[in-house]
Amino acid sequence: MTNFVRDHGLVAVFVLMAVESCGIPFPSEVIMPLAGALAAGVGGAHLSLTAAILLGAAGNLVGSVVAYVLAARFGEPLLLGPGRWVGISRSHIELADGWFQRHGLLAVFAGRLLPAIRTYISFPAGMARVEPVRFVLLTFLGALPWSAALAVAGYELGNNYDRVSGPIQVVAVVLGVVLVGLVIAWVVRGRRLASRPSGA
């Protein structure tokens, strides 16, 4: 991934962020800080920081719209059938759906700021057929600060990026695992409560 971004610059930022938002686990927590570091001149690259942020958010939007349309048209049979070959699992859908059911349209915006949830929130939004214009607007408004924060962090880290990119990715993975674990615990608890005899 690092070499791809270094070799293809802003195009790679757009493509990888779009792919991530389709549910394929290319972490933006690595993509955008790397883009920021390259904007700072790491490796002799000279990307525009502003362009990287805007294209990162635009890629996120395009991928999210693709995910929304697929979910609206085909639903779970596609996501949990062929989708499993690109890393989509039932736990991902349950995680995003639980967040969406609790927070509604706010989840489309706020979900873009949370690891793991941000990658999959478009699927339940699509299955619920959230009004498309609102979905597009809230998705972009949520993706922009996320992309900006990560890119600016990478820019500030500059030549120290190689020393911290590993820990950044580890933290992102750990947060994702913790969130999935919490959702699984919540689902199990709900099923236990539902299976109890009434009045027990």
PDB file of C-alpha atoms in Angstrom:
ATOM      1  CA  MET A   1       0.000   0.000   0.000  1.00  0.00           C
ATOM      2  CA  THR A   2       2.795   2.420   0.901  1.00  0.00           C
ATOM      3  CA  ASN A   3       4.543   1.905  -2.434  1.00  0.00           C
ATOM      4  CA  PHE A   4       1.255   2.259  -4.323  1.00  0.00           C
ATOM      5  CA  VAL A   5       0.575   5.652  -2.749  1.00  0.00           C
ATOM      6  CA  ARG A   6       4.151   6.781  -3.284  1.00  0.00           C
ATOM      7  CA  ASP A   7       4.127   5.701  -6.925  1.00  0.00           C
ATOM      8  CA  HIS A   8       0.657   6.956  -7.903  1.00  0.00           C
ATOM      9  CA  GLY A   9       0.144   9.910  -5.567  1.00  0.00           C
ATOM     10  CA  LEU A  10      -3.273  11.544  -5.451  1.00  0.00           C
ATOM     11  CA  VAL A  11      -4.854   8.946  -7.746  1.00  0.00           C
ATOM     12  CA  ALA A  12      -3.868   6.235  -5.254  1.00  0.00           C
ATOM     13  CA  VAL A  13      -5.331   8.228  -2.350  1.00  0.00           C
ATOM     14  CA  PHE A  14      -8.662   8.537  -4.163  1.00  0.00           C
ATOM     15  CA  VAL A  15      -8.783   4.895  -5.260  1.00  0.00           C
ATOM     16  CA  LEU A  16      -7.787   3.410  -1.894  1.00  0.00           C
ATOM     17  CA  MET A  17     -10.232   5.588   0.040  1.00  0.00           C
ATOM     18  CA  ALA A  18     -13.007   4.604  -2.384  1.00  0.00           C
ATOM     19  CA  VAL A  19     -12.150   0.921  -2.037  1.00  0.00           C
ATOM     20  CA  GLU A  20     -12.113   1.184   1.764  1.00  0.00           C
ATOM     21  CA  SER A  21     -15.579   2.725   1.749  1.00  0.00           C
ATOM     22  CA  CYS A  22     -16.897  -0.218  -0.291  1.00  0.00           C
ATOM     23  CA  GLY A  23     -16.135  -2.438   2.701  1.00  0.00           C
ATOM     24  CA  ILE A  24     -12.707  -3.696   1.633  1.00  0.00           C
ATOM     25  CA  PRO A  25     -10.350  -3.277   4.581  1.00  0.00           C
ATOM     26  CA  PHE A  26      -7.697  -0.843   3.354  1.00  0.00           C
ATOM     27  CA  PRO A  27      -7.397   1.324   6.502  1.00  0.00           C
ATOM     28  CA  SER A  28      -7.757   5.056   6.001  1.00  0.00           C
ATOM     29  CA  GLU A  29      -5.791   5.342   9.253  1.00  0.00           C
ATOM     30  CA  VAL A  30      -2.772   4.410   7.135  1.00  0.00           C
ATOM     31  CA  ILE A  31      -3.744   5.859   3.729  1.00  0.00           C
ATOM     32  CA  MET A  32      -4.367   9.458   4.788  1.00  0.00           C
ATOM     33  CA  PRO A  33      -1.413   9.902   7.189  1.00  0.00           C
ATOM     34  CA  LEU A  34       0.833   8.517   4.447  1.00  0.00           C
ATOM     35  CA  ALA A  35      -0.622  11.047   1.997  1.00  0.00           C
ATOM     36  CA  GLY A  36       0.081  13.776   4.527  1.00  0.00           C
ATOM     37  CA  ALA A  37       3.639  12.582   5.022  1.00  0.00           C
ATOM     38  CA  LEU A  38       4.202  12.563   1.276  1.00  0.00           C
ATOM     39  CA  ALA A  39       2.820  16.109   1.130  1.00  0.00           C
ATOM     40  CA  ALA A  40       5.515  17.036   3.651  1.00  0.00           C
ATOM     41  CA  GLY A  41       8.145  15.748   1.223  1.00  0.00           C
ATOM     42  CA  VAL A  42       8.876  12.298   2.668  1.00  0.00           C
ATOM     43  CA  GLY A  43      10.566  10.099   0.070  1.00  0.00           C
ATOM     44  CA  GLY A  44      11.041  13.072  -2.236  1.00  0.00           C
ATOM     45  CA  ALA A  45       7.313  13.268  -3.005  1.00  0.00           C
ATOM     46  CA  HIS A  46       5.514  16.588  -3.167  1.00  0.00           C
ATOM     47  CA  LEU A  47       1.760  16.046  -3.022  1.00  0.00           C
ATOM     48  CA  SER A  48      -0.614  18.902  -2.329  1.00  0.00           C
ATOM     49  CA  LEU A  49      -1.950  18.487   1.215  1.00  0.00           C
ATOM     50  CA  THR A  50      -5.232  20.207   0.347  1.00  0.00           C
ATOM     51  CA  ALA A  51      -5.719  18.061  -2.755  1.00  0.00           C
ATOM     52  CA  ALA A  52      -4.951  14.897  -0.769  1.00  0.00           C
ATOM     53  CA  ILE A  53      -7.589  15.799   1.830  1.00  0.00           C
ATOM     54  CA  LEU A  54     -10.240  16.646  -0.758  1.00  0.00           C
ATOM     55  CA  LEU A  55      -9.534  13.560  -2.873  1.00  0.00           C
ATOM     56  CA  GLY A  56      -9.504  11.365   0.220  1.00  0.00           C
ATOM     57  CA  ALA A  57     -12.958  12.642   1.198  1.00  0.00           C
ATOM     58  CA  ALA A  58     -14.165  12.396  -2.418  1.00  0.00           C
ATOM     59  CA  GLY A  59     -12.933   8.810  -2.670  1.00  0.00           C
ATOM     60  CA  ASN A  60     -14.709   8.026   0.573  1.00  0.00           C
ATOM     61  CA  LEU A  61     -17.902   9.493  -0.852  1.00  0.00           C
ATOM     62  CA  VAL A  62     -17.699   7.584  -4.144  1.00  0.00           C
ATOM     63  CA  GLY A  63     -17.042   4.270  -2.398  1.00  0.00           C
ATOM     64  CA  SER A  64     -19.839   4.933   0.071  1.00  0.00           C
ATOM     65  CA  VAL A  65     -22.319   5.651  -2.729  1.00  0.00           C
ATOM     66  CA  VAL A  66     -21.343   2.383  -4.435  1.00  0.00           C
ATOM     67  CA  ALA A  67     -21.862   0.504  -1.149  1.00  0.00           C
ATOM     68  CA  TYR A  68     -25.192   2.287  -0.583  1.00  0.00           C
ATOM     69  CA  VAL A  69     -26.488   1.388  -4.063  1.00  0.00           C
ATOM     70  CA  LEU A  70     -25.397  -2.249  -3.792  1.00  0.00           C
ATOM     71  CA  ALA A  71     -27.016  -2.622  -0.374  1.00  0.00           C
ATOM     72  CA  ALA A  72     -30.220  -0.878  -1.479  1.00  0.00           C
ATOM     73  CA  ARG A  73     -30.550  -3.087  -4.543  1.00  0.00           C
ATOM     74  CA  PHE A  74     -29.264  -6.466  -3.374  1.00  0.00           C
ATOM     75  CA  GLY A  75     -29.157  -6.326   0.446  1.00  0.00           C
ATOM     76  CA  GLU A  76     -27.680  -9.016   2.665  1.00  0.00           C
ATOM     77  CA  PRO A  77     -27.559 -11.808   0.037  1.00  0.00           C
ATOM     78  CA  LEU A  78     -24.863  -9.861  -1.812  1.00  0.00           C
ATOM     79  CA  LEU A  79     -23.041  -8.562   1.267  1.00  0.00           C
ATOM     80  CA  LEU A  80     -22.856 -11.912   3.039  1.00  0.00           C
ATOM     81  CA  GLY A  81     -22.506 -13.965  -0.160  1.00  0.00           C
ATOM     82  CA  PRO A  82     -19.932 -12.614  -2.609  1.00  0.00           C
ATOM     83  CA  GLY A  83     -19.080  -9.891  -0.071  1.00  0.00           C
ATOM     84  CA  ARG A  84     -17.323 -12.387   2.162  1.00  0.00           C
ATOM     85  CA  TRP A  85     -14.574 -12.701  -0.457  1.00  0.00           C
ATOM     86  CA  VAL A  86     -13.574  -9.081   0.133  1.00  0.00           C
ATOM     87  CA  GLY A  87     -13.710  -9.306   3.914  1.00  0.00           C
ATOM     88  CA  ILE A  88     -17.329  -8.397   4.676  1.00  0.00           C
ATOM     89  CA  SER A  89     -18.781 -10.507   7.489  1.00  0.00           C
ATOM     90  CA  ARG A  90     -22.029 -10.620   9.438  1.00  0.00           C
ATOM     91  CA  SER A  91     -20.303  -9.031  12.436  1.00  0.00           C
ATOM     92  CA  HIS A  92     -19.423  -6.010  10.280  1.00  0.00           C
ATOM     93  CA  ILE A  93     -23.025  -5.618   9.143  1.00  0.00           C
ATOM     94  CA  GLU A  94     -24.384  -6.080  12.671  1.00  0.00           C
ATOM     95  CA  LEU A  95     -21.928  -3.540  14.031  1.00  0.00           C
ATOM     96  CA  ALA A  96     -22.892  -0.876  11.501  1.00  0.00           C
ATOM     97  CA  ASP A  97     -26.596  -1.746  11.602  1.00  0.00           C
ATOM     98  CA  GLY A  98     -26.717  -1.483  15.401  1.00  0.00           C
ATOM     99  CA  TRP A  99     -25.113   1.942  15.224  1.00  0.00           C
ATOM    100  CA  PHE A 100     -27.487   2.992  12.435  1.00  0.00           C
ATOM    101  CA  GLN A 101     -30.600   1.751  14.262  1.00  0.00           C
ATOM    102  CA  ARG A 102     -29.641   3.704  17.393  1.00  0.00           C
ATOM    103  CA  HIS A 103     -28.649   6.966  15.743  1.00  0.00           C
ATOM    104  CA  GLY A 104     -30.445   7.113  12.390  1.00  0.00           C
ATOM    105  CA  LEU A 105     -29.202   9.776   9.972  1.00  0.00           C
ATOM    106  CA  LEU A 106     -26.710  11.005  12.562  1.00  0.00           C
ATOM    107  CA  ALA A 107     -24.962   7.640  12.170  1.00  0.00           C
ATOM    108  CA  VAL A 108     -24.188   8.423   8.523  1.00  0.00           C
ATOM    109  CA  PHE A 109     -22.238  11.508   9.634  1.00  0.00           C
ATOM    110  CA  ALA A 110     -20.803  10.397  12.972  1.00  0.00           C
ATOM    111  CA  GLY A 111     -20.042   6.890  11.728  1.00  0.00           C
ATOM    112  CA  ARG A 112     -17.443   8.400   9.370  1.00  0.00           C
ATOM    113  CA  LEU A 113     -15.415   9.417  12.414  1.00  0.00           C
ATOM    114  CA  LEU A 114     -15.222   5.954  13.988  1.00  0.00           C
ATOM    115  CA  PRO A 115     -12.848   3.136  13.030  1.00  0.00           C
ATOM    116  CA  ALA A 116     -14.544  -0.008  11.677  1.00  0.00           C
ATOM    117  CA  ILE A 117     -18.035   1.546  11.705  1.00  0.00           C
ATOM    118  CA  ARG A 118     -17.032   4.105   9.072  1.00  0.00           C
ATOM    119  CA  THR A 119     -16.155   1.370   6.582  1.00  0.00           C
ATOM    120  CA  TYR A 120     -19.532  -0.371   6.769  1.00  0.00           C
ATOM    121  CA  ILE A 121     -22.143   2.262   7.731  1.00  0.00           C
ATOM    122  CA  SER A 122     -23.222   2.726   4.089  1.00  0.00           C
ATOM    123  CA  PHE A 123     -24.647  -0.805   3.961  1.00  0.00           C
ATOM    124  CA  PRO A 124     -27.423  -0.416   6.562  1.00  0.00           C
ATOM    125  CA  ALA A 125     -28.089   3.101   5.232  1.00  0.00           C
ATOM    126  CA  GLY A 126     -28.584   1.600   1.774  1.00  0.00           C
ATOM    127  CA  MET A 127     -30.795  -1.218   3.030  1.00  0.00           C
ATOM    128  CA  ALA A 128     -32.900   1.385   4.872  1.00  0.00           C
ATOM    129  CA  ARG A 129     -32.925   3.501   1.688  1.00  0.00           C
ATOM    130  CA  VAL A 130     -31.941   6.704   3.447  1.00  0.00           C
ATOM    131  CA  GLU A 131     -32.804   9.728   1.271  1.00  0.00           C
ATOM    132  CA  PRO A 132     -29.893   9.822  -1.230  1.00  0.00           C
ATOM    133  CA  VAL A 133     -29.154  13.563  -1.169  1.00  0.00           C
ATOM    134  CA  ARG A 134     -28.932  13.588   2.621  1.00  0.00           C
ATOM    135  CA  PHE A 135     -26.788  10.462   2.531  1.00  0.00           C
ATOM    136  CA  VAL A 136     -24.329  12.069   0.104  1.00  0.00           C
ATOM    137  CA  LEU A 137     -24.163  15.325   2.061  1.00  0.00           C
ATOM    138  CA  LEU A 138     -23.719  13.713   5.481  1.00  0.00           C
ATOM    139  CA  THR A 139     -21.184  11.241   4.134  1.00  0.00           C
ATOM    140  CA  PHE A 140     -18.989  13.966   2.658  1.00  0.00           C
ATOM    141  CA  LEU A 141     -19.305  16.182   5.743  1.00  0.00           C
ATOM    142  CA  GLY A 142     -18.226  13.267   7.917  1.00  0.00           C
ATOM    143  CA  ALA A 143     -15.432  12.107   5.602  1.00  0.00           C
ATOM    144  CA  LEU A 144     -13.843  15.543   5.223  1.00  0.00           C
ATOM    145  CA  PRO A 145     -12.746  16.146   8.844  1.00  0.00           C
ATOM    146  CA  TRP A 146     -11.619  12.508   9.175  1.00  0.00           C
ATOM    147  CA  SER A 147      -9.473  12.769   6.052  1.00  0.00           C
ATOM    148  CA  ALA A 148      -8.160  16.183   7.082  1.00  0.00           C
ATOM    149  CA  ALA A 149      -7.225  15.137  10.626  1.00  0.00           C
ATOM    150  CA  LEU A 150      -5.333  12.053   9.463  1.00  0.00           C
ATOM    151  CA  ALA A 151      -3.581  13.832   6.595  1.00  0.00           C
ATOM    152  CA  VAL A 152      -2.526  16.774   8.773  1.00  0.00           C
ATOM    153  CA  ALA A 153      -1.221  14.347  11.391  1.00  0.00           C
ATOM    154  CA  GLY A 154       0.870  12.639   8.705  1.00  0.00           C
ATOM    155  CA  TYR A 155       2.065  15.996   7.416  1.00  0.00           C
ATOM    156  CA  GLU A 156       3.171  17.076  10.891  1.00  0.00           C
ATOM    157  CA  LEU A 157       4.924  13.770  11.489  1.00  0.00           C
ATOM    158  CA  GLY A 158       6.824  14.249   8.239  1.00  0.00           C
ATOM    159  CA  ASN A 159      10.056  12.303   8.199  1.00  0.00           C
ATOM    160  CA  ASN A 160       9.108  10.488  11.418  1.00  0.00           C
ATOM    161  CA  TYR A 161       6.184   8.791   9.673  1.00  0.00           C
ATOM    162  CA  ASP A 162       7.942   5.456   9.145  1.00  0.00           C
ATOM    163  CA  ARG A 163       8.462   5.141  12.900  1.00  0.00           C
ATOM    164  CA  VAL A 164       4.815   5.664  13.797  1.00  0.00           C
ATOM    165  CA  SER A 165       2.862   4.189  10.875  1.00  0.00           C
ATOM    166  CA  GLY A 166       3.062   0.707  12.414  1.00  0.00           C
ATOM    167  CA  PRO A 167       1.628   1.771  15.795  1.00  0.00           C
ATOM    168  CA  ILE A 168      -1.120   3.778  14.041  1.00  0.00           C
ATOM    169  CA  GLN A 169      -2.239   0.682  12.151  1.00  0.00           C
ATOM    170  CA  VAL A 170      -2.058  -1.485  15.281  1.00  0.00           C
ATOM    171  CA  VAL A 171      -4.221   0.969  17.234  1.00  0.00           C
ATOM    172  CA  ALA A 172      -6.779   1.048  14.398  1.00  0.00           C
ATOM    173  CA  VAL A 173      -6.966  -2.755  14.321  1.00  0.00           C
ATOM    174  CA  VAL A 174      -7.263  -2.987  18.120  1.00  0.00           C
ATOM    175  CA  LEU A 175     -10.084  -0.427  18.149  1.00  0.00           C
ATOM    176  CA  GLY A 176     -11.869  -2.332  15.411  1.00  0.00           C
ATOM    177  CA  VAL A 177     -11.560  -5.630  17.307  1.00  0.00           C
ATOM    178  CA  VAL A 178     -12.804  -4.023  20.529  1.00  0.00           C
ATOM    179  CA  LEU A 179     -15.826  -2.518  18.749  1.00  0.00           C
ATOM    180  CA  VAL A 180     -16.690  -5.840  17.104  1.00  0.00           C
ATOM    181  CA  GLY A 181     -16.316  -7.587  20.487  1.00  0.00           C
ATOM    182  CA  LEU A 182     -18.686  -5.114  22.125  1.00  0.00           C
ATOM    183  CA  VAL A 183     -21.277  -5.629  19.404  1.00  0.00           C
ATOM    184  CA  ILE A 184     -21.021  -9.431  19.697  1.00  0.00           C
ATOM    185  CA  ALA A 185     -21.456  -9.153  23.486  1.00  0.00           C
ATOM    186  CA  TRP A 186     -24.470  -6.883  22.978  1.00  0.00           C
ATOM    187  CA  VAL A 187     -26.059  -9.317  20.487  1.00  0.00           C
ATOM    188  CA  VAL A 188     -25.453 -12.332  22.768  1.00  0.00           C
ATOM    189  CA  ARG A 189     -26.899 -10.482  25.757  1.00  0.00           C
ATOM    190  CA  GLY A 190     -29.966  -9.488  23.724  1.00  0.00           C
ATOM    191  CA  ARG A 191     -30.576 -13.074  22.629  1.00  0.00           C
ATOM    192  CA  ARG A 192     -30.244 -14.338  26.204  1.00  0.00           C
ATOM    193  CA  LEU A 193     -32.742 -11.792  27.430  1.00  0.00           C
ATOM    194  CA  ALA A 194     -35.120 -12.638  24.577  1.00  0.00           C
ATOM    195  CA  SER A 195     -34.915 -16.360  25.364  1.00  0.00           C
ATOM    196  CA  ARG A 196     -35.829 -15.932  29.028  1.00  0.00           C
ATOM    197  CA  PRO A 197     -39.384 -16.969  29.922  1.00  0.00           C
ATOM    198  CA  SER A 198     -41.676 -14.006  30.480  1.00  0.00           C
ATOM    199  CA  GLY A 199     -41.860 -13.043  34.130  1.00  0.00           C
ATOM    200  CA  ALA A 200     -38.528 -14.700  34.904  1.00  0.00           C
TER     201      ALA A 200
END
